[in-house]
Amino acid sequence: MSALTRTPATYGAGSKGRVPSRGTASVIAFGAPLACIALIALLAPLLPLSNPNAQVLSEALRPPAWLEGGDWSSPLGTDQLGRDVLSRLVFGGQLTFVIAFTGMVAGAVPGILLGLLAGYRRGWVDAVISRLVEAQLALPFILVAIAIIAANGRSLPILVAVLALVGWAQYARVIRAETLSLRERPFVLGLRCAGVPTWRIMLGHLLPNLAGSATVLATLQMGTIVLAESALSFLGLGVVAPDISWGAMLAEGREQLTLAWWVALLPGLAITAVVLLVNLFGDALRSRFDPKKRSF
Amino acid sequence: MVAGRTILDVKALSIVHPGRRGKPASTAVDGVDLSVGAGEIVGVVGESGSGKTSLAMAVLGLGRTTSGSIDVDGIVPGPRLPLDQRAAIQMVFQDPHGSLDPRQSIGRGLRELRRLHKARTGWISDEDLLSRVGLSGDVLTRLPHQISGGQAQRVSIARALLLRPTLLLADEPTSALDVSVQAQILRLLKGLRDEEGLTILFISHDLAVVRSVCDRVYVMKSGRVVESGRTGEVLERPQHPYTQALLAAVPGGDARIPGLEAPAAEAPQVLRDELSQSRLATAGETA
Ligand SMILES: Nc1ncnc2c1ncn2[C@@H]1O[C@H](COP(=O)(O)OP(=O)(O)O)[C@@H](O)[C@H]1O
Ligand SMILES: [Mg+2]
């Protein structure tokens, strides 16, 4: 039987060298500035910046350099205690990014695993997890945060735990829905019939196929977490001095808003810009990962 | 190949799918008796909804059974079989690309099976296995979307073969393929039977396909077997009005897959004798 050993034409090999699509372009367009901001914030200790907590009361509430009375020794002005706003912005950004990232991971890991479990096992496992998700989504976040922080005091680990609590339910909900449809695909049946254990199917096969959605969700969640952290710090439930975050700066600056707008406005702008960029980046990623928009 | 040894024995199998959200329960399989001997290709043919997939899933051990018994060479299929028994019953599905993990290369998929079934899979190298199903070694590095539907179906067959199944279930394995590719896959399955004695339960709604590969055929309608026997005889002289209607629905009334001759001439003599006896037996029952 010669036909049996003949190799059918190898097609589709060309799809490896795909031309970058418009989706890829916008991923880069929004990702690059975001990466720059994150890099600057994370490299803060290496940059030629003054100590963000050094108080020089005689220099208090100096406006940004380009305004009357400004000085290039503090390009973005100083706050009510004479601390350099630029330096505080960069160091505050560092903590903001670290908190956003750890909060995102701390929410993503349990959320994704529970979503996978609920969607794959269904039945009572799904019922229990889904009720938990609904309960979590029904509770006002600020209320939960106040309760936890009142009971446990303010500290970074508590803050990250609170932020993880905001996120996990979203992951669980989205991943559960995707798993429900993915598990009906014949390849899952094929793996079961080959005897591949359930945990291997979930972690080795379903998870990689959900990676696109999970990445998009994680990105969008980072935006939400930056906002949530800012809100908590603004309410005095977030980071504790001498730690600096943008939300804390916003809170401290609000008393001087009429006198010295830059102290509150600049961290506010930083939050807005980063959240906007993160959301645009997440949307770009979403259209990049959406299988219906793929070229194959 | 031990001629005449029964590999699959289904007795009085019934499957009732419970109704969900207000829908009434539906009886997908209703008292089916069916057997497949070693080295046979036995067809199950019937219109869509006649219960063929429900039957196959039950035989695989991953579907529902309501009553009756299934025996696959001493194994009672179920969801919690030991690995070695699990490997003994393999299935090829209709959707060639959907049957492979989109994110796993063909080679990595085979490696995963080898790690899981160390003792069972050592008999052949990846390259030999792939050439057995008519593929070259370069597909190993490909992802499923980088190969054609026909190639993907060959990969699925190779994955099943790797585990040396005693019974291969094929549920509409060519329905999603072009006619020319269809003939290649059918030829491959026949070749595997002829050369390696693979036992196949072949499910299809397509009489032309069944005619070209199956030694015997069961005709199913609404979950019941209405007629069974040697393929040639059932299709040439159908007894049941349903079979006659199915045949009349095929354009030309005598559709054949080009390049595939009738199977009876190819079946070994012993097997052919066996088959004609069983044809007589079942014909007696249905008459
Ligand atoms: N998982 C299921 N749940 C409920 N009903 C089902 C299920 N699978 C099949 N059925 C019903 O059983 C009947 C037979 O379906 P199936 O076995 O898929 O037939 P075929 O493969 O011949 O098309 C159909 O009426 C179908 O709606
Ligand atoms: Mg079917």
Short mmCIF file of N, CA and C in Angstrom, two decimals, chain A residues 117-205:
data_model
loop_
_atom_site.label_atom_id
_atom_site.label_comp_id
_atom_site.label_asym_id
_atom_site.label_seq_id
_atom_site.Cartn_x
_atom_site.Cartn_y
_atom_site.Cartn_z
N LEU A 117 -11.51 24.51 38.53
CA LEU A 117 -12.10 23.41 39.28
C LEU A 117 -13.63 23.40 39.11
N ALA A 118 -14.23 24.59 39.26
CA ALA A 118 -15.68 24.69 39.16
C ALA A 118 -16.14 24.31 37.75
N GLY A 119 -15.46 24.83 36.74
CA GLY A 119 -15.88 24.58 35.37
C GLY A 119 -15.65 23.15 34.94
N TYR A 120 -14.58 22.53 35.45
CA TYR A 120 -14.28 21.17 35.00
C TYR A 120 -15.06 20.13 35.77
N ARG A 121 -15.13 20.29 37.11
CA ARG A 121 -15.80 19.26 37.91
C ARG A 121 -17.32 19.43 37.91
N ARG A 122 -17.78 20.65 37.72
CA ARG A 122 -19.21 20.97 37.79
C ARG A 122 -19.84 20.41 39.07
N GLY A 123 -21.14 20.13 39.03
CA GLY A 123 -21.80 19.52 40.19
C GLY A 123 -21.68 20.37 41.45
N TRP A 124 -21.50 19.70 42.59
CA TRP A 124 -21.53 20.43 43.87
C TRP A 124 -20.30 21.32 44.02
N VAL A 125 -19.16 20.92 43.44
CA VAL A 125 -17.96 21.75 43.52
C VAL A 125 -18.26 23.11 42.90
N ASP A 126 -18.89 23.07 41.70
CA ASP A 126 -19.25 24.29 41.00
C ASP A 126 -20.26 25.09 41.81
N ALA A 127 -21.23 24.40 42.38
CA ALA A 127 -22.27 25.11 43.14
C ALA A 127 -21.65 25.88 44.30
N VAL A 128 -20.74 25.23 45.04
CA VAL A 128 -20.11 25.89 46.19
C VAL A 128 -19.28 27.09 45.72
N ILE A 129 -18.42 26.87 44.72
CA ILE A 129 -17.54 27.95 44.27
C ILE A 129 -18.36 29.11 43.69
N SER A 130 -19.39 28.77 42.90
CA SER A 130 -20.19 29.83 42.29
C SER A 130 -20.91 30.68 43.34
N ARG A 131 -21.42 30.03 44.42
CA ARG A 131 -22.07 30.81 45.47
C ARG A 131 -21.07 31.73 46.14
N LEU A 132 -19.84 31.22 46.37
CA LEU A 132 -18.80 32.06 46.98
C LEU A 132 -18.50 33.27 46.11
N VAL A 133 -18.40 33.03 44.80
CA VAL A 133 -18.11 34.12 43.86
C VAL A 133 -19.22 35.16 43.93
N GLU A 134 -20.47 34.68 43.90
CA GLU A 134 -21.59 35.61 43.94
C GLU A 134 -21.58 36.42 45.24
N ALA A 135 -21.31 35.73 46.35
CA ALA A 135 -21.26 36.43 47.63
C ALA A 135 -20.17 37.49 47.60
N GLN A 136 -19.00 37.13 47.09
CA GLN A 136 -17.88 38.06 47.04
C GLN A 136 -18.23 39.28 46.18
N LEU A 137 -18.85 39.03 45.02
CA LEU A 137 -19.16 40.13 44.11
C LEU A 137 -20.28 41.02 44.66
N ALA A 138 -21.11 40.45 45.55
CA ALA A 138 -22.22 41.22 46.08
C ALA A 138 -21.77 42.15 47.21
N LEU A 139 -20.65 41.79 47.87
CA LEU A 139 -20.19 42.60 49.00
C LEU A 139 -19.49 43.86 48.49
N PRO A 140 -19.83 45.04 49.05
CA PRO A 140 -19.10 46.26 48.64
C PRO A 140 -17.65 46.14 49.10
N PHE A 141 -16.74 46.39 48.17
CA PHE A 141 -15.32 46.20 48.44
C PHE A 141 -14.83 47.02 49.63
N ILE A 142 -15.22 48.31 49.65
CA ILE A 142 -14.71 49.19 50.71
C ILE A 142 -15.11 48.68 52.10
N LEU A 143 -16.34 48.16 52.18
CA LEU A 143 -16.83 47.63 53.44
C LEU A 143 -15.97 46.46 53.92
N VAL A 144 -15.70 45.54 52.97
CA VAL A 144 -14.85 44.39 53.29
C VAL A 144 -13.47 44.87 53.73
N ALA A 145 -12.93 45.84 52.98
CA ALA A 145 -11.60 46.35 53.29
C ALA A 145 -11.56 46.96 54.68
N ILE A 146 -12.55 47.78 54.98
CA ILE A 146 -12.57 48.42 56.31
C ILE A 146 -12.64 47.37 57.41
N ALA A 147 -13.51 46.37 57.21
CA ALA A 147 -13.66 45.32 58.22
C ALA A 147 -12.33 44.60 58.44
N ILE A 148 -11.68 44.20 57.35
CA ILE A 148 -10.44 43.43 57.49
C ILE A 148 -9.34 44.27 58.11
N ILE A 149 -9.22 45.51 57.63
CA ILE A 149 -8.12 46.34 58.12
C ILE A 149 -8.37 46.78 59.56
N ALA A 150 -9.64 47.00 59.91
CA ALA A 150 -9.96 47.33 61.30
C ALA A 150 -9.59 46.17 62.21
N ALA A 151 -9.81 44.95 61.75
CA ALA A 151 -9.55 43.79 62.58
C ALA A 151 -8.06 43.45 62.64
N ASN A 152 -7.33 43.68 61.54
CA ASN A 152 -5.95 43.21 61.48
C ASN A 152 -4.90 44.31 61.48
N GLY A 153 -5.34 45.56 61.45
CA GLY A 153 -4.38 46.65 61.41
C GLY A 153 -3.86 46.88 60.01
N ARG A 154 -3.15 48.03 59.83
CA ARG A 154 -2.65 48.35 58.50
C ARG A 154 -1.25 47.80 58.32
N SER A 155 -1.05 47.03 57.25
CA SER A 155 0.29 46.60 56.90
C SER A 155 0.26 46.18 55.44
N LEU A 156 1.41 46.09 54.82
CA LEU A 156 1.45 45.74 53.39
C LEU A 156 0.83 44.38 53.10
N PRO A 157 1.20 43.32 53.87
CA PRO A 157 0.58 42.01 53.58
C PRO A 157 -0.94 42.05 53.69
N ILE A 158 -1.47 42.77 54.67
CA ILE A 158 -2.93 42.87 54.81
C ILE A 158 -3.51 43.58 53.60
N LEU A 159 -2.82 44.64 53.15
CA LEU A 159 -3.31 45.39 52.01
C LEU A 159 -3.37 44.50 50.77
N VAL A 160 -2.29 43.73 50.54
CA VAL A 160 -2.26 42.83 49.38
C VAL A 160 -3.36 41.78 49.49
N ALA A 161 -3.57 41.27 50.70
CA ALA A 161 -4.63 40.27 50.90
C ALA A 161 -6.00 40.86 50.57
N VAL A 162 -6.22 42.09 51.01
CA VAL A 162 -7.50 42.75 50.73
C VAL A 162 -7.69 42.93 49.22
N LEU A 163 -6.61 43.34 48.55
CA LEU A 163 -6.70 43.55 47.10
C LEU A 163 -6.91 42.22 46.37
N ALA A 164 -6.30 41.16 46.87
CA ALA A 164 -6.49 39.84 46.26
C ALA A 164 -7.95 39.43 46.38
N LEU A 165 -8.54 39.80 47.48
CA LEU A 165 -9.93 39.47 47.74
C LEU A 165 -10.86 40.16 46.74
N VAL A 166 -10.46 41.35 46.28
CA VAL A 166 -11.28 42.03 45.27
C VAL A 166 -11.22 41.25 43.96
N GLY A 167 -10.04 40.71 43.65
CA GLY A 167 -9.81 40.18 42.32
C GLY A 167 -10.26 38.76 42.08
N TRP A 168 -10.10 37.89 43.06
CA TRP A 168 -10.21 36.46 42.78
C TRP A 168 -11.54 36.07 42.16
N ALA A 169 -12.63 36.73 42.61
CA ALA A 169 -13.96 36.33 42.14
C ALA A 169 -14.13 36.58 40.64
N GLN A 170 -13.53 37.68 40.16
CA GLN A 170 -13.59 37.97 38.72
C GLN A 170 -12.91 36.88 37.91
N TYR A 171 -11.71 36.51 38.36
CA TYR A 171 -10.98 35.43 37.66
C TYR A 171 -11.80 34.15 37.68
N ALA A 172 -12.29 33.81 38.86
CA ALA A 172 -13.01 32.55 39.01
C ALA A 172 -14.21 32.52 38.06
N ARG A 173 -14.93 33.66 37.98
CA ARG A 173 -16.12 33.71 37.15
C ARG A 173 -15.79 33.52 35.66
N VAL A 174 -14.81 34.30 35.19
CA VAL A 174 -14.46 34.23 33.76
C VAL A 174 -13.86 32.87 33.40
N ILE A 175 -12.93 32.39 34.22
CA ILE A 175 -12.26 31.13 33.91
C ILE A 175 -13.24 29.96 33.99
N ARG A 176 -14.18 30.02 34.94
CA ARG A 176 -15.19 28.96 35.03
C ARG A 176 -16.00 28.89 33.74
N ALA A 177 -16.44 30.05 33.26
CA ALA A 177 -17.27 30.07 32.04
C ALA A 177 -16.48 29.52 30.85
N GLU A 178 -15.21 29.90 30.74
CA GLU A 178 -14.41 29.42 29.60
C GLU A 178 -14.13 27.92 29.72
N THR A 179 -13.90 27.47 30.96
CA THR A 179 -13.63 26.06 31.17
C THR A 179 -14.85 25.21 30.81
N LEU A 180 -16.04 25.73 31.15
CA LEU A 180 -17.27 24.99 30.85
C LEU A 180 -17.36 24.69 29.35
N SER A 181 -16.99 25.64 28.50
CA SER A 181 -17.10 25.36 27.07
C SER A 181 -15.89 24.57 26.57
N LEU A 182 -14.72 24.85 27.15
CA LEU A 182 -13.51 24.14 26.71
C LEU A 182 -13.59 22.64 27.01
N ARG A 183 -14.18 22.29 28.14
CA ARG A 183 -14.21 20.88 28.54
C ARG A 183 -15.06 20.03 27.61
N GLU A 184 -15.93 20.66 26.83
CA GLU A 184 -16.77 19.91 25.89
C GLU A 184 -16.05 19.63 24.58
N ARG A 185 -14.86 20.21 24.38
CA ARG A 185 -14.13 19.97 23.14
C ARG A 185 -13.66 18.52 23.12
N PRO A 186 -13.66 17.90 21.93
CA PRO A 186 -13.32 16.47 21.87
C PRO A 186 -11.92 16.15 22.39
N PHE A 187 -10.98 17.10 22.31
CA PHE A 187 -9.63 16.74 22.76
C PHE A 187 -9.60 16.39 24.24
N VAL A 188 -10.49 17.01 25.02
CA VAL A 188 -10.55 16.69 26.45
C VAL A 188 -11.02 15.25 26.63
N LEU A 189 -12.01 14.87 25.82
CA LEU A 189 -12.50 13.50 25.86
C LEU A 189 -11.38 12.53 25.44
N GLY A 190 -10.63 12.94 24.42
CA GLY A 190 -9.51 12.13 23.96
C GLY A 190 -8.49 11.91 25.06
N LEU A 191 -8.19 12.96 25.81
CA LEU A 191 -7.21 12.85 26.89
C LEU A 191 -7.75 11.95 27.99
N ARG A 192 -9.05 12.10 28.29
CA ARG A 192 -9.63 11.23 29.31
C ARG A 192 -9.57 9.79 28.86
N CYS A 193 -9.82 9.57 27.57
CA CYS A 193 -9.84 8.18 27.11
C CYS A 193 -8.43 7.61 27.02
N ALA A 194 -7.41 8.49 26.99
CA ALA A 194 -6.03 8.01 27.06
C ALA A 194 -5.59 7.82 28.51
N GLY A 195 -6.46 8.14 29.46
CA GLY A 195 -6.13 7.92 30.87
C GLY A 195 -5.36 9.06 31.51
N VAL A 196 -5.28 10.23 30.85
CA VAL A 196 -4.57 11.37 31.45
C VAL A 196 -5.34 11.80 32.70
N PRO A 197 -4.64 11.91 33.85
CA PRO A 197 -5.35 12.25 35.09
C PRO A 197 -5.99 13.64 35.03
N THR A 198 -7.07 13.78 35.80
CA THR A 198 -7.85 15.02 35.79
C THR A 198 -6.99 16.26 36.05
N TRP A 199 -6.10 16.18 37.05
CA TRP A 199 -5.32 17.38 37.37
C TRP A 199 -4.39 17.74 36.23
N ARG A 200 -3.91 16.71 35.47
CA ARG A 200 -3.04 16.99 34.32
C ARG A 200 -3.86 17.65 33.20
N ILE A 201 -5.09 17.18 33.03
CA ILE A 201 -5.93 17.79 32.00
C ILE A 201 -6.19 19.26 32.34
N MET A 202 -6.47 19.52 33.63
CA MET A 202 -6.79 20.89 34.02
C MET A 202 -5.57 21.81 33.92
N LEU A 203 -4.44 21.37 34.50
CA LEU A 203 -3.28 22.26 34.55
C LEU A 203 -2.43 22.20 33.29
N GLY A 204 -2.37 21.03 32.66
CA GLY A 204 -1.49 20.88 31.50
C GLY A 204 -2.16 21.18 30.17
N HIS A 205 -3.48 21.11 30.13
CA HIS A 205 -4.16 21.29 28.85
C HIS A 205 -5.17 22.43 28.87
#
